[in-house]
Short mmCIF file of C-alpha atoms in Angstrom, two decimals:
data_model
loop_
_atom_site.label_atom_id
_atom_site.label_comp_id
_atom_site.label_asym_id
_atom_site.label_seq_id
_atom_site.Cartn_x
_atom_site.Cartn_y
_atom_site.Cartn_z
CA MET A 1 -18.99 54.35 -13.80
CA HIS A 2 -15.93 54.37 -16.04
CA LYS A 3 -17.52 56.84 -18.46
CA GLU A 4 -17.29 59.56 -15.79
CA ASN A 5 -13.58 58.93 -15.24
CA ILE A 6 -11.42 61.47 -17.07
CA GLU A 7 -8.45 59.13 -17.53
CA PHE A 8 -10.84 56.44 -18.89
CA ASN A 9 -12.19 58.97 -21.41
CA ILE A 10 -8.70 60.04 -22.53
CA ASN A 11 -7.66 56.40 -23.02
CA GLU A 12 -10.89 55.65 -24.91
CA ASP A 13 -10.47 58.69 -27.24
CA ALA A 14 -6.86 57.61 -28.01
CA MET A 15 -7.88 54.00 -28.72
CA LEU A 16 -10.80 55.01 -30.88
CA LEU A 17 -8.50 57.26 -32.91
CA LYS A 18 -6.09 54.33 -33.45
CA ILE A 19 -8.99 52.07 -34.52
CA ALA A 20 -10.12 54.81 -36.96
CA GLU A 21 -6.54 54.99 -38.36
CA VAL A 22 -6.57 51.22 -38.92
CA ASN A 23 -9.96 51.38 -40.73
CA ASN A 24 -8.81 54.32 -42.90
CA LYS A 25 -5.76 52.39 -44.02
CA LEU A 26 -7.92 49.31 -44.71
CA ASP A 27 -10.34 51.40 -46.82
CA LYS A 28 -7.40 52.08 -49.21
CA ILE A 29 -6.10 48.53 -49.07
CA VAL A 30 -9.44 46.97 -50.05
CA LEU A 31 -9.28 48.89 -53.35
CA GLY A 32 -6.32 46.68 -54.36
CA GLY A 33 -4.87 47.97 -57.59
CA GLY A 34 -7.32 50.89 -57.68
CA LYS A 35 -10.81 51.73 -58.97
CA SER A 36 -9.79 51.76 -62.66
CA ARG A 37 -8.48 48.20 -62.47
CA ILE A 38 -11.59 47.05 -60.59
CA ALA A 39 -13.68 48.58 -63.41
CA ARG A 40 -11.54 46.69 -65.96
CA GLN A 41 -12.16 43.49 -64.04
CA HIS A 42 -15.90 44.11 -64.30
CA GLU A 43 -15.64 44.91 -67.99
CA ASP A 44 -14.04 41.49 -68.48
CA GLY A 45 -17.05 39.88 -66.89
CA LYS A 46 -15.20 39.00 -63.71
CA MET A 47 -15.85 39.79 -60.09
CA THR A 48 -13.02 41.13 -57.97
CA ALA A 49 -11.41 38.82 -55.33
CA ARG A 50 -13.34 40.41 -52.49
CA GLU A 51 -16.63 40.26 -54.39
CA ARG A 52 -15.94 36.56 -55.03
CA ILE A 53 -15.46 35.91 -51.32
CA ASP A 54 -18.55 37.86 -50.37
CA LYS A 55 -20.60 35.78 -52.83
CA LEU A 56 -19.06 32.55 -51.59
CA ILE A 57 -19.50 32.78 -47.86
CA ASP A 58 -22.77 32.50 -46.03
CA LYS A 59 -24.86 35.72 -45.91
CA ASN A 60 -24.35 37.87 -42.81
CA SER A 61 -21.65 35.45 -41.51
CA TYR A 62 -18.37 36.32 -39.87
CA PHE A 63 -15.24 36.55 -42.09
CA PHE A 64 -11.86 36.94 -40.42
CA GLU A 65 -9.35 38.30 -42.94
CA ILE A 66 -5.72 37.09 -42.60
CA GLY A 67 -2.96 39.45 -43.60
CA ALA A 68 -4.92 42.46 -44.82
CA PHE A 69 -1.83 44.53 -44.05
CA ALA A 70 0.60 42.17 -45.75
CA GLY A 71 3.03 44.14 -47.90
CA TYR A 72 1.96 47.44 -46.33
CA GLU A 73 4.52 50.13 -47.35
CA MET A 74 6.70 47.43 -48.94
CA TYR A 75 7.72 47.17 -52.61
CA GLU A 76 7.10 50.86 -53.24
CA GLU A 77 9.67 50.80 -56.00
CA HIS A 78 7.48 48.19 -57.78
CA GLY A 79 4.23 50.11 -57.29
CA GLY A 80 3.27 48.48 -53.98
CA CYS A 81 1.38 45.25 -53.30
CA PRO A 82 -1.82 45.91 -51.37
CA ALA A 83 -2.79 42.99 -49.08
CA GLY A 84 0.08 41.04 -50.73
CA GLY A 85 -1.96 40.76 -53.92
CA VAL A 86 -4.10 37.97 -52.39
CA ILE A 87 -7.13 37.94 -50.09
CA ALA A 88 -7.18 35.20 -47.44
CA GLY A 89 -9.30 34.48 -44.42
CA LEU A 90 -11.63 32.24 -42.40
CA GLY A 91 -15.22 32.16 -43.60
CA TYR A 92 -18.36 30.05 -43.29
CA VAL A 93 -19.50 28.22 -46.43
CA GLU A 94 -22.64 26.23 -45.92
CA LYS A 95 -22.10 26.72 -42.15
CA ARG A 96 -18.67 25.10 -42.42
CA LEU A 97 -15.60 27.06 -41.46
CA CYS A 98 -13.14 27.14 -44.37
CA MET A 99 -9.93 28.88 -45.28
CA ILE A 100 -10.46 30.92 -48.48
CA VAL A 101 -7.60 32.21 -50.65
CA ALA A 102 -8.37 34.49 -53.56
CA ASN A 103 -5.79 36.09 -55.96
CA ASP A 104 -6.40 39.83 -56.44
CA ALA A 105 -5.90 40.34 -60.21
CA THR A 106 -6.15 44.14 -59.78
CA VAL A 107 -2.72 44.03 -58.23
CA LYS A 108 -0.08 43.33 -60.89
CA ALA A 109 -2.45 40.81 -62.51
CA GLY A 110 -2.37 38.73 -59.34
CA ALA A 111 1.39 38.18 -59.65
CA TRP A 112 3.22 36.59 -56.68
CA PHE A 113 5.50 38.92 -54.68
CA PRO A 114 7.67 37.41 -51.81
CA ILE A 115 4.99 38.45 -49.30
CA THR A 116 2.32 36.82 -51.47
CA GLY A 117 4.06 33.48 -51.09
CA LYS A 118 4.42 33.93 -47.33
CA LYS A 119 0.72 34.80 -46.99
CA ASN A 120 -0.38 31.81 -49.05
CA LEU A 121 1.81 29.57 -46.88
CA ARG A 122 0.30 31.03 -43.73
CA ALA A 123 -3.20 30.28 -45.04
CA GLN A 124 -2.25 26.78 -45.85
CA GLU A 125 -0.57 26.32 -42.49
CA ILE A 126 -3.77 27.35 -40.74
CA ALA A 127 -5.80 24.92 -42.86
CA MET A 128 -3.34 22.09 -42.08
CA GLU A 129 -3.03 22.70 -38.40
CA ASN A 130 -6.74 22.77 -37.91
CA ARG A 131 -7.77 20.33 -40.71
CA ILE A 132 -10.32 22.64 -42.28
CA PRO A 133 -11.25 22.78 -45.96
CA ILE A 134 -9.38 25.26 -48.10
CA ILE A 135 -10.83 26.97 -51.16
CA TYR A 136 -8.55 28.64 -53.81
CA LEU A 137 -10.08 31.28 -56.14
CA VAL A 138 -7.21 31.39 -58.73
CA ASP A 139 -6.64 34.47 -60.95
CA SER A 140 -2.89 35.01 -61.20
CA ALA A 141 -0.18 35.77 -63.69
CA GLY A 142 2.29 33.70 -61.60
CA VAL A 143 5.64 34.76 -60.08
CA TYR A 144 6.46 38.43 -60.27
CA LEU A 145 9.47 38.08 -62.46
CA PRO A 146 11.55 41.08 -61.36
CA MET A 147 11.68 39.46 -57.86
CA GLN A 148 11.83 35.85 -58.90
CA ASP A 149 15.01 35.21 -56.82
CA GLU A 150 13.06 36.09 -53.66
CA ILE A 151 10.06 33.93 -54.37
CA PHE A 152 10.96 30.89 -56.48
CA PRO A 153 13.63 28.46 -55.14
CA ASP A 154 13.83 28.41 -51.36
CA LYS A 155 12.11 26.21 -48.78
CA GLU A 156 9.53 28.80 -47.84
CA HIS A 157 9.02 30.06 -51.37
CA PHE A 158 6.54 29.36 -54.16
CA GLY A 159 7.24 25.66 -54.51
CA ARG A 160 6.26 24.98 -50.88
CA ILE A 161 2.65 25.73 -51.87
CA PHE A 162 2.51 22.57 -54.03
CA ARG A 163 4.25 20.56 -51.43
CA ASN A 164 1.50 21.61 -48.99
CA ASN A 165 -1.13 20.66 -51.56
CA ALA A 166 0.24 17.19 -51.53
CA LYS A 167 0.53 17.03 -47.75
CA MET A 168 -2.99 18.19 -47.27
CA SER A 169 -4.26 15.60 -49.74
CA SER A 170 -2.60 12.86 -47.71
CA MET A 171 -4.14 14.28 -44.55
CA GLY A 172 -7.60 14.15 -45.95
CA ILE A 173 -8.11 17.95 -45.92
CA THR A 174 -10.54 19.03 -48.69
CA GLN A 175 -9.06 21.39 -51.25
CA ILE A 176 -11.25 22.95 -53.97
CA ALA A 177 -9.85 25.27 -56.60
CA ALA A 178 -11.72 27.50 -59.02
CA ILE A 179 -9.75 28.82 -62.11
CA MET A 180 -11.44 32.22 -62.53
CA GLY A 181 -8.73 33.92 -64.53
CA SER A 182 -5.10 33.27 -65.51
CA CYS A 183 -3.30 30.34 -64.11
CA VAL A 184 0.12 29.90 -65.68
CA ALA A 185 3.43 28.11 -65.35
CA GLY A 186 4.25 26.69 -61.95
CA GLY A 187 1.02 28.15 -60.64
CA ALA A 188 -0.97 25.71 -62.75
CA TYR A 189 -0.05 22.94 -60.32
CA LEU A 190 -1.98 24.45 -57.39
CA PRO A 191 -5.54 23.97 -58.69
CA ILE A 192 -4.71 20.56 -60.30
CA MET A 193 -3.14 19.32 -57.05
CA SER A 194 -6.37 20.13 -55.34
CA ASP A 195 -9.13 17.52 -54.98
CA GLU A 196 -11.45 19.17 -57.46
CA ALA A 197 -11.01 22.00 -59.96
CA LEU A 198 -13.59 24.29 -61.58
CA ILE A 199 -12.88 26.60 -64.56
CA VAL A 200 -14.96 29.54 -65.83
CA GLU A 201 -15.58 29.76 -69.51
CA GLY A 202 -14.08 32.74 -71.38
CA THR A 203 -12.08 34.06 -68.41
CA GLY A 204 -10.35 31.00 -66.89
CA SER A 205 -7.28 29.51 -68.49
CA ILE A 206 -4.58 27.16 -67.34
CA PHE A 207 -1.33 26.11 -69.03
CA LEU A 208 2.35 25.57 -68.27
CA ALA A 209 3.31 28.10 -70.97
CA GLY A 210 1.17 30.82 -72.59
CA PRO A 211 0.83 31.48 -76.27
CA TYR A 212 3.88 33.84 -76.45
CA LEU A 213 6.15 31.40 -74.74
CA VAL A 214 4.92 28.47 -76.82
CA LYS A 215 5.68 30.51 -79.91
CA ALA A 216 9.14 31.34 -78.66
CA ALA A 217 9.90 27.86 -77.48
CA ILE A 218 8.60 25.60 -80.29
CA GLY A 219 7.33 28.11 -82.93
CA GLU A 220 3.70 27.00 -82.62
CA ASP A 221 0.90 29.54 -83.05
CA VAL A 222 -2.03 28.93 -80.73
CA ASP A 223 -4.58 31.18 -79.06
CA GLN A 224 -5.12 31.21 -75.25
CA GLU A 225 -8.58 29.58 -75.26
CA THR A 226 -7.45 26.64 -77.51
CA LEU A 227 -4.27 26.18 -75.53
CA GLY A 228 -5.80 26.11 -72.04
CA GLY A 229 -9.38 27.33 -71.89
CA ALA A 230 -12.42 25.74 -70.17
CA SER A 231 -13.53 23.64 -73.19
CA THR A 232 -9.96 22.37 -73.73
CA HIS A 233 -9.52 21.15 -70.14
CA CYS A 234 -13.06 19.92 -69.53
CA GLU A 235 -13.58 18.17 -72.90
CA ILE A 236 -10.16 17.21 -74.21
CA SER A 237 -7.44 17.01 -71.50
CA GLY A 238 -9.69 16.23 -68.53
CA VAL A 239 -7.48 18.44 -66.39
CA THR A 240 -10.42 20.23 -64.82
CA ASP A 241 -13.66 18.79 -63.41
CA TYR A 242 -16.37 21.36 -63.84
CA LYS A 243 -17.01 23.93 -66.63
CA MET A 244 -18.75 26.99 -65.30
CA PRO A 245 -20.45 29.71 -67.44
CA ASP A 246 -19.57 32.61 -65.04
CA ASP A 247 -18.20 33.59 -61.67
CA ALA A 248 -21.49 33.44 -59.88
CA THR A 249 -22.31 29.91 -60.97
CA CYS A 250 -18.81 28.77 -60.17
CA LEU A 251 -19.04 30.08 -56.58
CA GLU A 252 -22.50 28.55 -56.08
CA THR A 253 -21.15 25.21 -57.26
CA ILE A 254 -18.33 25.43 -54.73
CA ARG A 255 -20.95 25.95 -52.02
CA LYS A 256 -22.78 22.80 -53.18
CA LEU A 257 -19.50 20.78 -53.11
CA ILE A 258 -18.67 21.98 -49.55
CA SER A 259 -22.20 21.25 -48.34
CA LYS A 260 -21.74 17.51 -49.04
CA ILE A 261 -18.54 17.01 -47.07
CA GLY A 262 -19.09 14.43 -44.37
CA ALA A 263 -18.72 15.21 -40.67
CA GLN A 264 -15.22 14.89 -39.21
CA ALA A 265 -14.12 13.88 -35.71
CA LYS A 266 -13.63 16.81 -33.34
CA ALA A 267 -10.81 17.50 -30.95
CA GLY A 268 -13.30 17.69 -28.15
CA PHE A 269 -12.67 21.05 -26.46
CA ASP A 270 -15.18 21.72 -23.77
CA ARG A 271 -18.00 24.12 -24.55
CA ILE A 272 -21.18 25.05 -22.72
CA GLU A 273 -23.83 27.69 -23.34
CA SER A 274 -22.21 31.10 -23.94
CA LYS A 275 -22.69 33.97 -21.48
CA ILE A 276 -22.01 37.56 -22.26
CA PRO A 277 -19.55 39.38 -19.95
CA LEU A 278 -21.06 41.21 -17.02
CA PHE A 279 -18.99 44.23 -18.07
CA ASN A 280 -19.34 45.81 -21.48
CA ILE A 281 -16.51 44.68 -23.79
CA SER A 282 -16.42 48.23 -25.38
CA GLU A 283 -14.95 49.45 -22.16
CA VAL A 284 -11.55 47.85 -22.97
CA SER A 285 -10.89 50.84 -25.13
CA GLY A 286 -10.86 53.06 -22.06
CA LEU A 287 -9.12 50.67 -19.65
CA PHE A 288 -5.88 50.38 -21.75
CA PRO A 289 -3.69 53.41 -21.00
CA VAL A 290 -2.40 55.83 -23.66
CA ASN A 291 0.92 55.80 -21.93
CA SER A 292 2.34 52.39 -22.52
CA THR A 293 4.51 52.52 -19.42
CA LYS A 294 1.60 53.34 -17.07
CA PRO A 295 0.31 50.60 -14.78
CA TYR A 296 -3.25 49.24 -15.21
CA ASP A 297 -5.16 46.20 -14.07
CA MET A 298 -5.10 43.43 -16.73
CA LEU A 299 -7.92 41.67 -14.80
CA GLU A 300 -10.37 44.45 -15.64
CA ILE A 301 -9.66 43.94 -19.40
CA LEU A 302 -10.06 40.19 -19.11
CA LYS A 303 -13.35 40.55 -17.24
CA ARG A 304 -14.69 42.27 -20.31
CA ILE A 305 -13.71 39.40 -22.62
CA VAL A 306 -14.62 36.22 -20.69
CA ASP A 307 -18.03 34.78 -20.07
CA ASP A 308 -19.93 36.20 -17.12
CA SER A 309 -16.66 38.16 -16.32
CA GLU A 310 -15.66 35.14 -14.30
CA LEU A 311 -12.01 33.99 -13.92
CA THR A 312 -10.60 31.30 -11.63
CA GLN A 313 -7.08 32.41 -10.93
CA TYR A 314 -4.26 29.86 -10.55
CA LYS A 315 -1.73 30.74 -7.79
CA GLU A 316 -3.38 34.14 -7.47
CA ASP A 317 -0.93 35.42 -4.81
CA TYR A 318 2.23 34.07 -6.34
CA GLY A 319 4.16 35.39 -9.34
CA LYS A 320 1.84 38.36 -9.63
CA THR A 321 3.31 39.87 -12.84
CA ILE A 322 1.61 37.11 -14.80
CA ILE A 323 -2.05 36.18 -14.48
CA CYS A 324 -2.89 32.54 -15.07
CA ALA A 325 -6.59 31.83 -15.00
CA TYR A 326 -9.26 29.39 -16.22
CA ALA A 327 -12.30 30.97 -17.85
CA ARG A 328 -14.74 30.59 -20.72
CA ILE A 329 -14.97 32.61 -23.92
CA ASP A 330 -18.25 32.19 -25.85
CA GLY A 331 -18.79 29.01 -23.95
CA TRP A 332 -15.29 27.54 -24.70
CA ALA A 333 -13.09 26.56 -21.82
CA VAL A 334 -9.76 28.42 -22.02
CA GLY A 335 -6.58 28.88 -19.99
CA ILE A 336 -5.42 32.54 -19.99
CA VAL A 337 -1.82 33.60 -19.54
CA ALA A 338 -1.65 37.41 -19.35
CA ASN A 339 0.95 39.98 -18.32
CA GLN A 340 -0.09 42.02 -15.33
CA ARG A 341 1.01 45.68 -15.36
CA LEU A 342 0.33 46.54 -11.71
CA VAL A 343 3.27 47.05 -9.32
CA SER A 344 3.16 44.30 -6.63
CA LYS A 345 5.28 42.68 -3.96
CA ASN A 346 6.65 39.10 -3.88
CA ALA A 347 6.78 36.79 -0.95
CA GLN A 348 9.96 38.49 0.34
CA GLY A 349 8.31 41.88 0.26
CA GLU A 350 10.34 42.98 -2.75
CA MET A 351 8.71 45.26 -5.34
CA GLN A 352 7.91 43.69 -8.67
CA PHE A 353 7.24 45.95 -11.61
CA GLY A 354 4.34 45.13 -13.99
CA GLY A 355 4.97 43.94 -17.53
CA VAL A 356 8.16 42.15 -16.47
CA ILE A 357 8.44 38.40 -16.13
CA TYR A 358 10.19 37.39 -12.81
CA SER A 359 11.33 33.87 -11.85
CA ASP A 360 8.20 33.24 -9.74
CA SER A 361 5.90 34.41 -12.59
CA ALA A 362 7.71 32.20 -15.13
CA ASP A 363 7.48 29.24 -12.72
CA LYS A 364 3.74 29.81 -12.25
CA ALA A 365 3.06 30.14 -15.97
CA THR A 366 5.10 26.97 -16.76
CA ARG A 367 3.01 24.86 -14.40
CA PHE A 368 -0.24 26.34 -15.59
CA ILE A 369 0.60 25.72 -19.23
CA MET A 370 1.38 22.11 -18.40
CA ASN A 371 -1.91 21.79 -16.55
CA CYS A 372 -3.88 23.12 -19.50
CA ASN A 373 -2.22 20.54 -21.77
CA GLN A 374 -3.05 17.78 -19.35
CA LYS A 375 -6.67 18.85 -19.33
CA LYS A 376 -6.88 19.57 -23.07
CA ILE A 377 -7.79 23.28 -22.57
CA PRO A 378 -6.83 25.78 -25.30
CA LEU A 379 -4.49 28.55 -24.24
CA VAL A 380 -4.90 32.32 -24.75
CA PHE A 381 -1.80 34.50 -24.34
CA VAL A 382 -2.34 38.23 -23.79
CA HIS A 383 0.84 40.25 -24.22
CA ASP A 384 1.95 43.43 -22.59
CA VAL A 385 5.49 42.44 -21.64
CA THR A 386 8.79 44.22 -21.65
CA GLY A 387 10.74 41.01 -21.13
CA PHE A 388 12.34 39.01 -18.33
CA MET A 389 13.77 40.80 -15.25
CA VAL A 390 17.49 41.63 -15.48
CA GLY A 391 20.09 42.54 -12.95
CA LYS A 392 22.31 40.81 -10.36
CA ARG A 393 19.54 39.61 -8.13
CA SER A 394 17.57 38.05 -11.01
CA GLU A 395 20.63 36.39 -12.61
CA HIS A 396 21.69 34.94 -9.27
CA GLY A 397 18.09 33.71 -8.78
CA GLY A 398 18.26 31.76 -11.98
CA ILE A 399 15.98 33.89 -14.23
CA ILE A 400 17.49 32.31 -17.36
CA LYS A 401 16.67 28.78 -16.12
CA ASP A 402 13.09 29.75 -15.11
CA GLY A 403 12.58 31.60 -18.33
CA ALA A 404 13.86 28.60 -20.35
CA LYS A 405 11.33 26.38 -18.56
CA MET A 406 8.48 28.60 -19.60
CA VAL A 407 9.69 28.87 -23.21
CA ASN A 408 10.01 25.06 -23.16
CA ALA A 409 6.47 24.61 -21.96
CA VAL A 410 5.12 26.98 -24.68
CA ALA A 411 7.17 25.28 -27.39
CA ASN A 412 6.03 21.75 -26.44
CA SER A 413 2.44 22.70 -25.75
CA THR A 414 0.07 20.68 -28.00
CA VAL A 415 -3.27 22.30 -27.24
CA PRO A 416 -4.18 25.19 -29.58
CA LYS A 417 -2.58 28.50 -28.65
CA PHE A 418 -4.01 31.91 -29.46
CA THR A 419 -2.02 35.10 -29.02
CA ILE A 420 -3.33 38.66 -28.53
CA ILE A 421 -0.70 41.44 -28.42
CA ILE A 422 -2.41 44.43 -26.80
CA GLY A 423 0.70 46.42 -25.76
CA ASN A 424 4.44 45.75 -25.62
CA SER A 425 5.87 42.43 -26.80
CA PHE A 426 9.61 42.83 -26.29
CA GLY A 427 12.59 40.47 -26.25
CA ALA A 428 12.32 37.00 -24.83
CA GLY A 429 8.96 38.05 -23.38
CA ASN A 430 7.54 37.66 -26.91
CA TYR A 431 8.85 34.08 -27.04
CA ALA A 432 7.66 33.06 -23.62
CA MET A 433 4.22 34.49 -24.29
CA CYS A 434 3.87 32.53 -27.51
CA GLY A 435 4.98 34.95 -30.24
CA LYS A 436 4.80 33.99 -33.89
CA ALA A 437 7.81 31.68 -33.64
CA TYR A 438 5.92 29.43 -31.20
CA ASP A 439 3.10 28.38 -33.54
CA PRO A 440 -0.03 30.11 -32.26
CA ARG A 441 -3.05 29.02 -34.29
CA LEU A 442 -3.87 32.67 -34.68
CA ILE A 443 -1.88 35.74 -33.56
CA VAL A 444 -3.37 39.24 -33.66
CA ALA A 445 -2.50 42.70 -32.44
CA TRP A 446 -4.49 45.62 -31.05
CA PRO A 447 -3.69 48.98 -32.68
CA THR A 448 -1.63 49.73 -29.57
CA ALA A 449 0.73 46.77 -30.00
CA LYS A 450 4.55 47.17 -30.21
CA ILE A 451 6.81 44.28 -31.25
CA ALA A 452 10.58 44.45 -31.02
CA VAL A 453 13.72 43.26 -29.21
CA MET A 454 13.18 46.31 -26.97
CA GLY A 455 11.46 49.66 -26.97
CA GLY A 456 12.70 52.50 -29.19
CA THR A 457 13.96 54.55 -26.27
CA GLN A 458 15.86 51.70 -24.60
CA ALA A 459 17.41 50.57 -27.92
CA ALA A 460 18.48 54.15 -28.81
CA LYS A 461 20.08 54.60 -25.41
CA VAL A 462 22.04 51.35 -25.69
CA LEU A 463 23.25 52.03 -29.23
CA THR A 464 24.10 55.63 -28.47
CA GLN A 465 26.12 54.54 -25.46
CA ILE A 466 27.99 52.07 -27.61
CA GLN A 467 28.77 54.84 -30.16
CA VAL A 468 29.87 57.29 -27.50
CA SER A 469 32.07 54.57 -25.93
CA SER A 470 33.68 53.95 -29.27
CA ILE A 471 34.43 57.69 -29.71
CA LYS A 472 35.99 57.83 -26.23
CA LYS A 473 38.21 54.91 -26.93
CA LYS A 474 39.64 56.87 -29.87
CA GLY A 475 40.54 59.63 -27.47
CA GLU A 476 37.88 61.94 -28.88
CA ALA A 477 35.37 63.98 -26.83
CA PRO A 478 31.75 63.14 -27.59
CA ASP A 479 29.67 65.92 -28.99
CA ALA A 480 26.48 66.35 -26.93
CA LYS A 481 24.50 67.69 -29.88
CA ALA A 482 25.67 64.92 -32.24
CA GLU A 483 24.95 62.38 -29.47
CA ASN A 484 21.40 63.62 -29.13
CA GLU A 485 20.88 63.61 -32.92
CA LEU A 486 22.08 60.03 -33.05
CA PHE A 487 19.74 59.07 -30.23
CA GLU A 488 16.73 60.59 -32.02
CA LYS A 489 17.64 58.97 -35.33
CA ILE A 490 17.92 55.55 -33.83
CA LYS A 491 14.80 56.00 -31.70
CA GLY A 492 12.84 57.10 -34.75
CA ARG A 493 13.90 54.02 -36.71
CA TYR A 494 13.01 51.65 -33.90
CA ASP A 495 9.72 53.35 -33.26
CA ARG A 496 8.74 52.84 -36.87
CA GLN A 497 9.78 49.19 -36.75
CA THR A 498 7.74 48.52 -33.59
CA THR A 499 4.34 49.61 -34.88
CA PRO A 500 1.59 47.01 -35.47
CA TYR A 501 1.55 48.03 -39.16
CA TYR A 502 5.25 47.08 -39.57
CA ALA A 503 4.55 43.71 -37.94
CA ALA A 504 1.37 43.04 -39.92
CA ALA A 505 3.05 44.00 -43.22
CA ARG A 506 5.49 41.25 -42.62
CA LEU A 507 2.92 38.75 -41.28
CA TRP A 508 4.44 38.66 -37.76
CA VAL A 509 0.78 38.98 -36.82
CA ASP A 510 -2.24 37.68 -38.77
CA ALA A 511 -4.26 40.87 -38.31
CA ILE A 512 -4.64 44.19 -36.52
CA ILE A 513 -8.08 43.97 -34.80
CA ASP A 514 -10.53 46.27 -33.01
CA PRO A 515 -10.07 45.32 -29.27
CA ARG A 516 -13.82 44.92 -29.11
CA GLU A 517 -13.54 42.03 -31.58
CA THR A 518 -11.15 40.04 -29.31
CA ARG A 519 -13.81 37.78 -27.82
CA LYS A 520 -15.31 36.87 -31.24
CA LEU A 521 -11.87 36.24 -32.71
CA ILE A 522 -10.83 33.81 -29.96
CA SER A 523 -14.14 31.94 -30.14
CA THR A 524 -13.83 31.54 -33.91
CA GLY A 525 -10.24 30.34 -33.49
CA ILE A 526 -11.19 27.64 -31.01
CA GLU A 527 -14.04 26.52 -33.23
CA MET A 528 -11.57 26.21 -36.03
CA ALA A 529 -9.03 24.36 -33.90
CA ASP A 530 -11.76 21.89 -32.69
CA HIS A 531 -11.53 20.26 -36.19
CA GLY A 532 -7.85 19.40 -35.57
CA ILE A 533 -6.03 16.80 -33.57
CA VAL A 534 -4.37 17.31 -30.14
CA GLU A 535 -1.23 15.24 -29.70
CA LYS A 536 -0.12 13.93 -26.34
CA PHE A 537 1.84 16.60 -24.37
CA ASN A 538 5.46 15.90 -23.73
CA SER A 539 7.15 18.44 -21.50
CA GLY A 540 10.62 17.69 -22.77
CA VAL A 541 13.38 18.74 -20.37
CA ILE A 542 11.19 20.85 -18.05
CA GLN A 543 11.97 20.13 -14.38
CA THR A 544 9.72 21.83 -11.85
#
């Protein structure tokens, strides 16, 4: 019936164009350093990072790439850094869900930019939180020296990688590293701090200092293979465990190692037989409005994501600007917290505008989050929020207190949290709805997402008013034309900074996804989280 609706068709066309834009950008990103460098990699007898991952994972299985847009439109003065120079994601190896991290040697020889370090740490964080195996396919020249001050010494920089290696080892999380190219200096610790290390003959090498630095430091002449090649480390030093003749054999050996890992205890999230939604999930593209300020019914979108299109709403008639509901996604029990964009009335008959969190909505969400923690039900947050309600009535009603309770519940929640940003994610609404700062196991954006303190128009109005006020205080008359130019300049900057690409480039979100993949992504995330441990929920200072 929706296909005959003109507004639906307009929305669908707009969403499909945005999806096509995402895919066009990804087509360029997957080329890494370019076709000529890919060809050079092949000439050296090496697969590319993406080819290695394709060979490693199970055939025709799902691979969810983390941070494909990392570094997008960043480091242009250094020639760019597609995908942050490293490919990372969740993939199935011998039917086991693993985190896979592969250096892309076509991008600056796999050197580490600041965003490379951040992306590696995010991959490790996911493996640690969910206690899943992590596989490193190493082929890197080490720290990108022109930016060493932004990647080397700080807490969230390069050295944190090795700290995480040690932590994962103590947690019993399997780490397997394959040295398939260069592995130098500090980077040499990563594979050797893993549980097992493989090295490829002829192309793999590992040493603290390469031949040139050895010559400069101690005057010794030595070639790369003798210094740190496969034979040296498998036959003399014992640093590596397996000597592999080529990339393909190395990857197949990793598969064999993974296949023999014993079963681990599960968290025990409830799952029954999956049922497809009654409504076609592809219809979400037409249900989400082109105009981000236009009301729409979030329930209609959720019905196309959850099993059998069935939701059990919690406090359905209270706090209507947030939907709280129990449902199943691919058989998994979930608790959904989603912003509702329809205009409604509260118990006092007052109008409540969609996309805004009021005191009653915050109160409802807080209680629901606590209930899901008590029942050990994973939480799914669906963002289209402009923030908490402002104004005299809201302030007098204690909106700050009620908002703080919701933020507290999200922060202290111990069940896995998954965040889908489909529209606006502004201000404290981002925090209350489990933005990146609140440790979602996965956080993704639709192509329509916008993340900022506030929208571009609102921010531009505020800053323009401040500028005009400053001019008036000086006794000068504001220039209407200059005022408009200032407004447009500020708005343009904010609009650029609120795009999903800007967010994904900086890893504020793990990926920009096709909305039709939402259901699959959440299911994979919960399957991943089921390997982890759920601590006892402590609500902290929440008083309801």
